[in-house]
Coordinates of C-alpha atoms and ligand atoms in Angstrom, one line a residue:
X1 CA -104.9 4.4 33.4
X2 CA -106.5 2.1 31.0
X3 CA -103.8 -0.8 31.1
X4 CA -104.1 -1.0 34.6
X5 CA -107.6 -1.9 35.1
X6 CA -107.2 -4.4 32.0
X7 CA -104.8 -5.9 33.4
X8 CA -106.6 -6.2 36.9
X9 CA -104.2 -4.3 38.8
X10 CA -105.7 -2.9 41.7
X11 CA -105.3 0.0 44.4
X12 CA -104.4 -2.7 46.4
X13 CA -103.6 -5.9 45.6
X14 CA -102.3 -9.0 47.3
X15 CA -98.8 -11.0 46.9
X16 CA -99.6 -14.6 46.8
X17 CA -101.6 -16.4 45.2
X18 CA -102.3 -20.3 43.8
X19 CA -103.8 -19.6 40.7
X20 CA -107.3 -18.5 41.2
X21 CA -106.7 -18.1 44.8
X22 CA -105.3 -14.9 46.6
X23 CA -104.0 -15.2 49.9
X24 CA -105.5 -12.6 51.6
X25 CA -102.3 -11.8 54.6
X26 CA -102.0 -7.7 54.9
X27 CA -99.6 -8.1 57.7
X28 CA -96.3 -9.0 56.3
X29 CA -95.3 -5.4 54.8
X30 CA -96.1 -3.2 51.9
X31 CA -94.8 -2.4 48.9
X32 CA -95.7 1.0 47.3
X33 CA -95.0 0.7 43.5
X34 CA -93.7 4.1 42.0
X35 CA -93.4 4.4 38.0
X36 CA -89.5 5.6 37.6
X37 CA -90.8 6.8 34.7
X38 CA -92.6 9.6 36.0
X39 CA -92.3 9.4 39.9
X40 CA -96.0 8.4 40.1
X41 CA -97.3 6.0 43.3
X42 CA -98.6 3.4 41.1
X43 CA -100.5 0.8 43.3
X44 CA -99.8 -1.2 46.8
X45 CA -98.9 -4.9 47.0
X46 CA -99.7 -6.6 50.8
X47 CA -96.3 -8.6 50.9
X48 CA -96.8 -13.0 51.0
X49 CA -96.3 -14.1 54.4
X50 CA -94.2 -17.2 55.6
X51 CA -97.0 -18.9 56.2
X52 CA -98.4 -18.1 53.0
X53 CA -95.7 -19.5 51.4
X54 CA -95.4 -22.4 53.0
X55 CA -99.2 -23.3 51.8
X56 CA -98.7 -22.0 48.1
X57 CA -95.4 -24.7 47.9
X58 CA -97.7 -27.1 49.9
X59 CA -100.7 -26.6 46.9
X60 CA -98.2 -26.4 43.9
X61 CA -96.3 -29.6 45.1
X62 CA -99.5 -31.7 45.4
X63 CA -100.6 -30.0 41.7
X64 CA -97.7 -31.6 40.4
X65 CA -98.8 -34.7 42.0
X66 CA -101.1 -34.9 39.0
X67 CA -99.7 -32.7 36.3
X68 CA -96.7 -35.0 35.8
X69 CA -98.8 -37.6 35.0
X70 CA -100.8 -35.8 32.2
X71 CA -99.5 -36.2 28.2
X72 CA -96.8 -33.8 28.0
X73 CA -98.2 -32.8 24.5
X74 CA -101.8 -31.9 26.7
X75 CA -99.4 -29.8 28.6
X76 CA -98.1 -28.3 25.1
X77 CA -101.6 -27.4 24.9
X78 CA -102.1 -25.6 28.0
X79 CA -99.4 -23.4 27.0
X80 CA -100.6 -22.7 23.6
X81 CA -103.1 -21.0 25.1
X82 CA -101.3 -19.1 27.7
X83 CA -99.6 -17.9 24.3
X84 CA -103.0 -16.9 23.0
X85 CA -103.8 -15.1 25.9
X86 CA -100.5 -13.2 25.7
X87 CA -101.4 -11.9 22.6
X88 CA -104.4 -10.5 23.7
X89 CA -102.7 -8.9 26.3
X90 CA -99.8 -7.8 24.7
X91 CA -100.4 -3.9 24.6
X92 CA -101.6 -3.2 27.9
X93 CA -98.7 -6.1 29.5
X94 CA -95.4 -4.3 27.6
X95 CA -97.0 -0.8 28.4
X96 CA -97.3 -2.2 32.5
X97 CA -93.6 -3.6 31.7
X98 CA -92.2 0.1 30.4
X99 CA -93.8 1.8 33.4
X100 CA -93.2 -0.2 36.0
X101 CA -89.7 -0.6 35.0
X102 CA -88.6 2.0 32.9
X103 CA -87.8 0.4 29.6
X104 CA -88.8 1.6 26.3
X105 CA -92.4 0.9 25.4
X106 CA -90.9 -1.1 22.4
X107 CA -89.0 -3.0 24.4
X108 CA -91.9 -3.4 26.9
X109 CA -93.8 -4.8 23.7
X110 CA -90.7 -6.9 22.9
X111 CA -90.4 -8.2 25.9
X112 CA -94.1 -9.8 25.2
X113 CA -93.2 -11.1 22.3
X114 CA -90.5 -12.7 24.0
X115 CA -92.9 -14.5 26.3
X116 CA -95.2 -15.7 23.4
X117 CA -92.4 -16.6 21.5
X118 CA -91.3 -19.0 24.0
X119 CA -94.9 -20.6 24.6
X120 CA -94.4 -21.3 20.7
X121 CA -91.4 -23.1 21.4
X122 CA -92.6 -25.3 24.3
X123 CA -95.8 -26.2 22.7
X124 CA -93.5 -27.8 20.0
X125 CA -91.1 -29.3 23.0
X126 CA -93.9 -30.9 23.9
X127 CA -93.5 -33.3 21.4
X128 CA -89.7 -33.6 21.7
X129 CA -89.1 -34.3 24.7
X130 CA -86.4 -37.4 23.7
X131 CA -84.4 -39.6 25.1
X132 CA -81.8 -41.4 23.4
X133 CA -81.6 -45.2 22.6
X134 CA -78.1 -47.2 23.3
X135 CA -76.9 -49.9 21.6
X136 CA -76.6 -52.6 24.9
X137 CA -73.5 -55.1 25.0
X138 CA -75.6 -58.2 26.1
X139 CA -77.8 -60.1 24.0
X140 CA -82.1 -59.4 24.2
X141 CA -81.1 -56.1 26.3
X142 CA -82.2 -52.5 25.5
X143 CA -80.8 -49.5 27.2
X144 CA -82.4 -46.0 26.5
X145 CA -82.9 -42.8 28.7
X146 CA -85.8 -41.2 29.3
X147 CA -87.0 -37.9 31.3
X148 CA -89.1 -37.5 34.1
X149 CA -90.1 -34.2 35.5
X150 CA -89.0 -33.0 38.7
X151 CA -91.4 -31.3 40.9
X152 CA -92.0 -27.7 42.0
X153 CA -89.4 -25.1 40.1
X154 CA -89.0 -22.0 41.5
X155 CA -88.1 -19.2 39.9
X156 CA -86.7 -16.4 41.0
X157 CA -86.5 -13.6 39.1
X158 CA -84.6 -10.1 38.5
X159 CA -86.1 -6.6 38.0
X160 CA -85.1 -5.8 34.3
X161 CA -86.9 -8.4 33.0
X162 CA -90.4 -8.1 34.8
X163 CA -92.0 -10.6 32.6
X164 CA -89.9 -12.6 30.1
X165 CA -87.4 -14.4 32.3
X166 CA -90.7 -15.8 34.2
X167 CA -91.9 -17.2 30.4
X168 CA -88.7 -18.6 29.5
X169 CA -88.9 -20.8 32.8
X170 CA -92.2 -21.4 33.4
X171 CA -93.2 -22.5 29.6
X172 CA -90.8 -25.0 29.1
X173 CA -91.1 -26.1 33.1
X174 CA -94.7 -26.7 32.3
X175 CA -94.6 -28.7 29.3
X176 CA -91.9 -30.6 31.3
X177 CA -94.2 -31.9 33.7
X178 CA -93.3 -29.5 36.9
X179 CA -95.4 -27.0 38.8
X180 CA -93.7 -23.4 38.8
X181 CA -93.5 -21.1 41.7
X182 CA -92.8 -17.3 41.0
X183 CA -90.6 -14.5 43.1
X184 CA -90.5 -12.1 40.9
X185 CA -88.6 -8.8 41.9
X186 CA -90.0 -6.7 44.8
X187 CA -89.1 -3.6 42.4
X188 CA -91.5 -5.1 40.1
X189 CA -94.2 -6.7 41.3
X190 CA -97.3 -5.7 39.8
X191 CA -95.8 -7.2 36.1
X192 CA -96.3 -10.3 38.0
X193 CA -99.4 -9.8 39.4
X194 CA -101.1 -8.8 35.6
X195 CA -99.2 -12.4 34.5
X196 CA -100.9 -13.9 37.3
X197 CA -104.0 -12.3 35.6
X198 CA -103.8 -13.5 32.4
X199 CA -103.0 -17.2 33.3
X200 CA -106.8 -16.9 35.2
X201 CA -108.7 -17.5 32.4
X202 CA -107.0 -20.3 31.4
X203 CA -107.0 -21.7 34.4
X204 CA -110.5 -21.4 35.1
X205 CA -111.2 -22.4 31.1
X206 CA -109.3 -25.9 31.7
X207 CA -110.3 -26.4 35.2
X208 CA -106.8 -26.6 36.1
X209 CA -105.9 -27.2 39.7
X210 CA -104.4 -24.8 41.8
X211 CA -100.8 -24.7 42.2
X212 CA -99.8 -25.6 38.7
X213 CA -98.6 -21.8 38.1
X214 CA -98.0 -19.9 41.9
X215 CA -96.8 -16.4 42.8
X216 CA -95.1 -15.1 46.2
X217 CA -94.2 -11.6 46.5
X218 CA -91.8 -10.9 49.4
X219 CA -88.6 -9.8 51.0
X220 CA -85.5 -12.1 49.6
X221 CA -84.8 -12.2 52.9
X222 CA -88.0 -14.1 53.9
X223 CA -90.2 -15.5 51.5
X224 CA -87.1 -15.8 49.2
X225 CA -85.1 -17.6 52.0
X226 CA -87.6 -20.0 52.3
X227 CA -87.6 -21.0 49.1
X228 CA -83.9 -21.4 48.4
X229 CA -84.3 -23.8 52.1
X230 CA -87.4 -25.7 50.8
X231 CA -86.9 -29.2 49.8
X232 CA -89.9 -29.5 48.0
X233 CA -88.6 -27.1 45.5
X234 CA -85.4 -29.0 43.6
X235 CA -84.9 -26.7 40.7
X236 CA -84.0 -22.9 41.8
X237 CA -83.6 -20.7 38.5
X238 CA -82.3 -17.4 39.7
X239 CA -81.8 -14.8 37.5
X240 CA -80.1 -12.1 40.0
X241 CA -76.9 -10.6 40.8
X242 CA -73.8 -12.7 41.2
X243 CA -73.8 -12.0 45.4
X244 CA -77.6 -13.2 45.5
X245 CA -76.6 -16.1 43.0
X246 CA -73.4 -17.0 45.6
X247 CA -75.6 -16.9 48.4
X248 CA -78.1 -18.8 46.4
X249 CA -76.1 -21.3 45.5
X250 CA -74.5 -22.5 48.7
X251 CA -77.8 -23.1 50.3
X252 CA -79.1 -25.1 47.7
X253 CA -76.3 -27.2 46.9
X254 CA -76.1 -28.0 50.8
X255 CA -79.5 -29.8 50.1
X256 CA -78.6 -31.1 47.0
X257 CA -81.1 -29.2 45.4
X258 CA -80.6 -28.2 41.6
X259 CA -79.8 -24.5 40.2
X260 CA -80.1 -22.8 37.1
X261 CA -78.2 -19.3 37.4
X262 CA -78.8 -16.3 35.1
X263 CA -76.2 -13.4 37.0
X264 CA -74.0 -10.9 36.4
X265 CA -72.5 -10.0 33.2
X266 CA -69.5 -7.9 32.0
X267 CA -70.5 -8.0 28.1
X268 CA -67.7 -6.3 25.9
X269 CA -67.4 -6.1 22.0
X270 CA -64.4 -6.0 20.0
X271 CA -64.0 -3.9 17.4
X272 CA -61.2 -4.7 15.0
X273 CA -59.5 -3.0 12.2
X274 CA -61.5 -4.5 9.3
X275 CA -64.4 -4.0 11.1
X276 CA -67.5 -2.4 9.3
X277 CA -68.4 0.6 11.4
X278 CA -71.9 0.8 9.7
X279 CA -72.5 -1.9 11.7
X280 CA -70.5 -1.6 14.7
X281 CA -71.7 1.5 15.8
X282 CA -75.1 1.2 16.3
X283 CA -75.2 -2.2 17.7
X284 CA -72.5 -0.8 20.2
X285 CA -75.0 2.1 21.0
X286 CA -78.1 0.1 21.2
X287 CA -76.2 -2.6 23.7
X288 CA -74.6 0.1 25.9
X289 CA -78.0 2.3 26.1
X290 CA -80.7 0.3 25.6
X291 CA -83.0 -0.2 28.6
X292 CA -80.7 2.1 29.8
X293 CA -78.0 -0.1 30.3
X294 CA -79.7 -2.2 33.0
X295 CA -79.9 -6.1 30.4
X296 CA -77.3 -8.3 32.1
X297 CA -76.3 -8.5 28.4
X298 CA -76.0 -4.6 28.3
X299 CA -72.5 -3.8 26.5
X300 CA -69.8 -2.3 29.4
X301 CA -66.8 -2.6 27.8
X302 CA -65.8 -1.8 23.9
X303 CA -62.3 -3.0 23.0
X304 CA -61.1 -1.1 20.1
X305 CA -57.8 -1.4 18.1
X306 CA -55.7 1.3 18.3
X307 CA -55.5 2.2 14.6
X308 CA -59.7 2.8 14.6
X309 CA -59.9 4.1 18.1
X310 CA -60.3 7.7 17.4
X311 CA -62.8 7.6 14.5
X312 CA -65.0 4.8 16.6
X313 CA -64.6 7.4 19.5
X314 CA -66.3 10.7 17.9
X315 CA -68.9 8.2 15.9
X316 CA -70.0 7.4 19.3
X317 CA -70.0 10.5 20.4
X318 CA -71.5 11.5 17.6
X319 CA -74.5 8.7 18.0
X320 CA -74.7 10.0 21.7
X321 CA -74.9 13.3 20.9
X322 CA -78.4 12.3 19.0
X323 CA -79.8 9.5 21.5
X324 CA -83.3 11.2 22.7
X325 CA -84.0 10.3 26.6
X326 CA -86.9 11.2 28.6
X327 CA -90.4 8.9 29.4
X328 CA -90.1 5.7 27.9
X329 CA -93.5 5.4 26.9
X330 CA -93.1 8.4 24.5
X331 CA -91.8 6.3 21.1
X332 CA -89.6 8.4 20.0
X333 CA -87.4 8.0 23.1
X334 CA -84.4 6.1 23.3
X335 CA -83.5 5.9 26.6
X336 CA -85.6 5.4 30.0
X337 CA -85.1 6.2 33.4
X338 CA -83.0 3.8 35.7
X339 CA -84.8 1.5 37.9
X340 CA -84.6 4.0 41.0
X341 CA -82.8 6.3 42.7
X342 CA -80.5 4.1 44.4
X343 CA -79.4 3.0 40.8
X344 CA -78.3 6.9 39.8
X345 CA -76.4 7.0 43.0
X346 CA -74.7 4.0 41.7
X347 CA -74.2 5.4 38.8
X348 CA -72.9 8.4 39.7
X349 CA -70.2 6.5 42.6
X350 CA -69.5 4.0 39.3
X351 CA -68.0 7.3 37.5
X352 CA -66.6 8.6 40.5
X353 CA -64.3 5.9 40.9
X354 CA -62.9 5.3 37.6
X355 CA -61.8 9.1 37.3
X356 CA -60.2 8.4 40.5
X357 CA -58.1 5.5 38.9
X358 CA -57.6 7.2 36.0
X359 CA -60.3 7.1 33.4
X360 CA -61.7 9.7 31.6
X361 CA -65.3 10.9 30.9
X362 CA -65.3 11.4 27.2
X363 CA -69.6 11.8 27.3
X364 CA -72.4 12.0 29.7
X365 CA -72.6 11.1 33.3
X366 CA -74.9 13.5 34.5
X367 CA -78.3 13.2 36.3
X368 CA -80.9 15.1 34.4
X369 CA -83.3 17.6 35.9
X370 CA -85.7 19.6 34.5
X371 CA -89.2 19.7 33.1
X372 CA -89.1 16.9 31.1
X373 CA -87.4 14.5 33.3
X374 CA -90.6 13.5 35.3
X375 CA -88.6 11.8 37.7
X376 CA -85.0 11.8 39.7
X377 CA -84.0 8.6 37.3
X378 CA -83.2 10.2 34.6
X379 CA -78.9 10.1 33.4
X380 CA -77.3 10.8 30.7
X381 CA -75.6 7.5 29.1
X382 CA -71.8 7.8 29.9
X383 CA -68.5 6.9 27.6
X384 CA -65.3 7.0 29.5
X385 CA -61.6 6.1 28.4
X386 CA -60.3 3.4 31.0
X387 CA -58.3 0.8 30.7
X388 CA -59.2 -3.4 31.7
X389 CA -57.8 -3.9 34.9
X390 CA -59.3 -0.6 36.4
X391 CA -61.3 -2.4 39.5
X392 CA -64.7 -0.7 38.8
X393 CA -64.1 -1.6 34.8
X394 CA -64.0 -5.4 36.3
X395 CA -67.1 -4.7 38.3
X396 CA -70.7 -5.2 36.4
X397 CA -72.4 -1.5 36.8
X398 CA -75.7 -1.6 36.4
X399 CA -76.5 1.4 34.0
X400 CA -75.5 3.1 31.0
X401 CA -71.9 3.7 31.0
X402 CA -69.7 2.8 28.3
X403 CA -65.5 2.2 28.8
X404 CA -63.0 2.5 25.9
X405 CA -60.4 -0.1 26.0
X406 CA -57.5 0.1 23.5
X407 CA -55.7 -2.7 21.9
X408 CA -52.8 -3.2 19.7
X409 CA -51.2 -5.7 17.7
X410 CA -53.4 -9.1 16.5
X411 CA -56.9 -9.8 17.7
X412 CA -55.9 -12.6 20.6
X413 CA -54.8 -9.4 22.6
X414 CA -58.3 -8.0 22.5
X415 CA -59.5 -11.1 23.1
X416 CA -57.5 -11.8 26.2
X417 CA -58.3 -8.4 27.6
X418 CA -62.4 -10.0 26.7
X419 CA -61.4 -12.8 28.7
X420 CA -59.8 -11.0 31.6
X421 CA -62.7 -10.5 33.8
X422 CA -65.1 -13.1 36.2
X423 CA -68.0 -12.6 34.5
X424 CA -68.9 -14.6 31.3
X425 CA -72.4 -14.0 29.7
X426 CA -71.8 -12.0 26.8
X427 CA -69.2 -10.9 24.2
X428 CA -69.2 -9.9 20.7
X429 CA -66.5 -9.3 17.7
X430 CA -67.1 -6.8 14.6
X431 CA -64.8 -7.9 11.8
X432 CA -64.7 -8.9 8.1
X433 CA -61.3 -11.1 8.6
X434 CA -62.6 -14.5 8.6
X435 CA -59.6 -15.3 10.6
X436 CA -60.5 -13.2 13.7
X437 CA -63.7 -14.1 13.5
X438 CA -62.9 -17.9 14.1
X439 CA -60.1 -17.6 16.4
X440 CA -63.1 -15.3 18.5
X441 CA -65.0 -18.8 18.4
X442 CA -62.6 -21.0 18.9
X443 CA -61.9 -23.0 21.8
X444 CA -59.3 -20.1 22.8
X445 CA -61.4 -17.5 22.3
X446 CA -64.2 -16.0 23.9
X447 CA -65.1 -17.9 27.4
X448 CA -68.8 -16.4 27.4
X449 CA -71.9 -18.0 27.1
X450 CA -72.6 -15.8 24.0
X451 CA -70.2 -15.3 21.2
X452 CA -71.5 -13.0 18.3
X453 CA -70.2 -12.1 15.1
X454 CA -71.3 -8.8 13.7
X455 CA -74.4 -8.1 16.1
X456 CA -74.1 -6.9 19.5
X457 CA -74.1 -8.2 22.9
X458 CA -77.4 -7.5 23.8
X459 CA -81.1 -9.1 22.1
X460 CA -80.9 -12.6 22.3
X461 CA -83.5 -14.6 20.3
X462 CA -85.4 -17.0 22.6
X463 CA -84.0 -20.1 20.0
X464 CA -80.7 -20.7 21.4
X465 CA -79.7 -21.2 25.2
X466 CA -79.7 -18.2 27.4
X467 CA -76.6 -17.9 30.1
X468 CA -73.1 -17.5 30.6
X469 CA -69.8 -18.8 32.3
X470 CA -67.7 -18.1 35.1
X471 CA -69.3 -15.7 37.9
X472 CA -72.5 -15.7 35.8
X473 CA -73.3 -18.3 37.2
X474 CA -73.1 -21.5 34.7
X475 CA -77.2 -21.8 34.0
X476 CA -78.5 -21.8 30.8
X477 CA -82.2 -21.3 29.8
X478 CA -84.6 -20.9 27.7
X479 CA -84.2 -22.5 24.1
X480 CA -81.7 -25.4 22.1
X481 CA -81.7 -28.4 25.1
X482 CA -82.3 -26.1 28.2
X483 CA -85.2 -28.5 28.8
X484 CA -83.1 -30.8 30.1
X485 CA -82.6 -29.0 32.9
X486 CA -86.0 -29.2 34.5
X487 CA -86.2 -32.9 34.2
X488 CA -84.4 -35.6 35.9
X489 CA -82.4 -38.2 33.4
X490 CA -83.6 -41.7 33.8
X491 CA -81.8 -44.8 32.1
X492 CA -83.3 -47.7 31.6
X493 CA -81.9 -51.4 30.8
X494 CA -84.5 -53.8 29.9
X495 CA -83.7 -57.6 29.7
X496 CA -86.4 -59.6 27.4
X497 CA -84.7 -62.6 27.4
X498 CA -83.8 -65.9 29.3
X499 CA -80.6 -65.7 30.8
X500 CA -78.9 -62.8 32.9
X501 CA -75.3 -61.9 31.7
X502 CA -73.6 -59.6 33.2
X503 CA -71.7 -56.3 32.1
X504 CA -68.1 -56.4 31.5
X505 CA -68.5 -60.3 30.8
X506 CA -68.5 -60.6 34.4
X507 CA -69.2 -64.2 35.9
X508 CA -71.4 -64.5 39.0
X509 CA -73.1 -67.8 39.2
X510 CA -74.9 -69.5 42.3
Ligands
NAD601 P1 -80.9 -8.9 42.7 O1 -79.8 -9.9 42.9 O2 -81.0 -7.7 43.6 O3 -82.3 -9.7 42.9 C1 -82.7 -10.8 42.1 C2 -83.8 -11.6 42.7 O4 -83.3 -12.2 43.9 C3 -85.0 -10.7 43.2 O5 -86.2 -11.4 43.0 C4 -84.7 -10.6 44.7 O6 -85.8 -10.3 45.5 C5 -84.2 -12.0 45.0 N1 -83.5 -12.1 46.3 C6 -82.8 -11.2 47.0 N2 -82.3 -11.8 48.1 C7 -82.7 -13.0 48.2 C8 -82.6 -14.1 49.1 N3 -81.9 -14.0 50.2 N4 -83.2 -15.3 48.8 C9 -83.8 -15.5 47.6 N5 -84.0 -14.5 46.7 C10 -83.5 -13.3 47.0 O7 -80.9 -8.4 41.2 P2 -81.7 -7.3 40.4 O8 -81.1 -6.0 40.9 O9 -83.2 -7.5 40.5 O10 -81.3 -7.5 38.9 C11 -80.0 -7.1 38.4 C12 -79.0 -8.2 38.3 O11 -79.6 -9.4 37.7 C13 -77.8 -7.8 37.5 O12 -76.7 -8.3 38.1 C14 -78.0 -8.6 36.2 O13 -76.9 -8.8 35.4 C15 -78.7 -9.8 36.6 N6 -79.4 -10.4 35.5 C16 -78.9 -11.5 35.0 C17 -79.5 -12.1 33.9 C18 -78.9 -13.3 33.2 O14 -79.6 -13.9 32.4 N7 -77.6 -13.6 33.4 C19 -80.7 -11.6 33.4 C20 -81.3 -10.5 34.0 C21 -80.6 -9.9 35.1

């Protein structure tokens, strides 16, 4: 395979590295790497040690030693050349992205796209990077803030997005003035190896120090518990589930360390009366299928009022009905495989349990087999009647199935059953009633992160700020202000004159 060896993805290959330096340990487990798109043993990855990682955070804290210190904008340009490279890599990276993981080859690509995107964006945050000024209440005094980077940021990172969630980080992070250090997902690891790749040349082009962009691959429970303990890393951005984020969480805040949290989401879209179905539908489909329901944005829940329920039922059956699935690499296909097997059995216990409290499969739900399933990852996307307060409809299932809510009366009753769940990343409303469409947005309405109007749940653009609420964990990243976050506010009062008054008129004199 072709975009392996471009890539530099070897039979075996190692799972930490500084930059241009690969740690060379072989005795802290293996990871085979199977394609779920085919079933296929891919490549081996010798798992980072903890005495790898504690050099890699030793090398990348004393990179940022000196990084901080250079212009941000010369950090823009470091970046604008990571973008470059990205571009030249972009086939062979989204077509690593769709076999490792499983999503469409167009997403793979998109997913690219994503990461370039976002190298745009920092190189431009390089030069914005502002503080505000403030008016001071004393005479010849000048208050303003200013930012100051922080240090190492690690970032941790979740198995649907191989690639992109590390770029939204790791860009901005950089032109920021921190050092990044990578744990990528162990279900994906050889994505992060071909990133690791790429950055080489620009590495070695700039004679950057080692350090300034590091990669551990290990167990969570090792390599990843060191990190979350490691006071030389202050920023965490986890993107995860919401039990890892928890767990994540508690130990960093015990040190007073600083989190960004990207975690579980129960997306739903409402679908009201005036709605226009010609839209409707097919974002529905595309959020509730696409990378076969495995985005954290991914649609779960469709909340339909009573009086369209029936037609919006057989058009999505009907849509269904013509979604292609089989290898993800073959364009024409809609739908992957899931991430593993463990995924179809979770799946399969997912569908299980909302017959068992009532729910009805209306579409799908099996496992295929067969010649042109290549693999035992292959399901058919599932829409099932249920109703909100089912407990596995409250749950975030990590695959394609789609539940049917009903409503009735005015739109705050769809958007109470919206609300009435712990997660909070993403929701959408479909409506032409400028009314419902504002009362969605307003401070009553939807408690996500992201509220849409007329587009789906899913397929963010890297321009605004990425996260949610509640059990999702609070963090919000990539574009708008998320900056912020990887830099430590500083204010600053500057007296240039004789005399010392104090604030609040207060009178201390000796
Ligand atoms: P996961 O929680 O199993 O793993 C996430 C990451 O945490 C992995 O890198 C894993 O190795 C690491 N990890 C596990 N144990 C750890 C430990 N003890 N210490 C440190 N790190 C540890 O999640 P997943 O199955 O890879 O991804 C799916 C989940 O991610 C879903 O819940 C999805 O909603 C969520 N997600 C959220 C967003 C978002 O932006 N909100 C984006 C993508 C995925």
């Amino acid at each position: 395979m072709n975009f392996l060896k471009e890539l530099g993805i070897k039979k075996e290959n190692f799972g930490a590295s500084t930059g241009l330096t690969w740690f060379k340990t072989k005795d802290s487990g293996v990871i085979d790497v199977i394609s779920p798109t085919n079933g296929c043993y891919i490549a081996k990855v010798f798992q980072c040690s903890v005495s790898d990682y504690r050099k890699v955070a030793e090398i990348s804290h004393n990179a940022f030693l000196n990084w901080r210190n250079i212009p941000a904008p010369k950090r823009g340009e470091i970046i604008r050349q990571v973008g470059q490279k990205l571009r030249e890599f972009k086939e062979p990276l989204g077509r690593l992205v769709s076999y490792e993981m499983g999503k469409s080859i167009q997403e793979g690509h998109g997913e690219v796209q994503e990461m370039i995107d976002i190298c745009d964006f920092a190189v431009g945050l390089s030069r914005q990077l502002y503080g505000f000024t403030m008016m001071s209440e004393r005479e010849e005094h000048r208050i303003y803030d200013q930012y100051h980077p922080l240090g190492i940021v690690g970032i941790i990172t979740a198995f649907n997005f191989p690639v992109a969630v590390w770029a939204w980080n790791s860009a901005i992070a950089a032109v920021c003035g921190n050092t990044n250090l990578w744990k990528p997902s162990s279900k994906t690891p050889l994505c992060a190896i071909a990133v690791q790749n790429i950055l080489a040349d620009v590495i070695k082009k700039n004679k950057l120090p080692e350090g300034l962009f590091s990669l551990v691959i290990g167990k969570g429970s090792s390599v990843g518990e060191q990190m979350l303990n490691d006071k030389k890393v202050p920023l965490i951005s986890l993107t995860g589930s919401t039990s890892i984020g928890r767990h994540a969480a508690e130990i960093i805040s015990k040190r007073f360390g600083k989190t960004i949290l990207e975690l579980g989401g129960n997306n739903a879209i409402i679908i009201t009366p005036s709605a226009d179905l010609k839209l409707a539908i097919p974002a529905t489909v595309f959020g509730a299928v696409g990378t076969a329901g495995q985005r954290c944005t991914s649609t779960r829940r469709l909340i339909i009022h009573e009086k369209i329920f029936e037609t919006v039922k057989q058009s999505l059956i009907k849509a269904y009905e013509s979604l292609k699935i089989g290898d993800p690499l073959d364009k024409k296909n809609h739908v992957g495989p899931l991430i593993d097997k463990s995924a179809v059995k979770e799946f399969k216990h997912a569908l299980g349990r909302v017959v068992e409290e009532g729910g009805k499969i209306i579409f799908g739900g099996e496992v295929l087999t067969g010649k042109s399933y290549k693999s035992e990852c292959y399901v058919k996307p599932a829409i099932v009647e249920a109703e909100n307060h089912y407990s596995i409809v409250q749950e975030e299932t990590f695959a394609p199935i789609l539940y049917l809510i009903k409503y009735n009366g005015d739109v705050s009753n769809a958007i109470k059953i919206q609300n009435d769940v712990v997660q909070g990343l993403s929701s959408s409303i479909f409506t032409n009633d400028l009314r419902e469409a504002e009362e969605f947005l307003a401070h009553s309405g939807s408690d996500c992160g992201i509220a849409n109007v007329n587009i789906g749940t899913s397929g963010a653009e890297i321009g605004g700020a990425f996260g949610g609420e509640k059990e999702t964990g609070g963090g919000r990243e990539s574009g708008s202000d998320s900056w912020k976050q990887y830099m430590r506010r500083q204010t600053n009062t500057i007296n240039y004159g004789t005399k010392l008054p104090l604030a609040q008129g207060i009178k201390f004199e000796i």
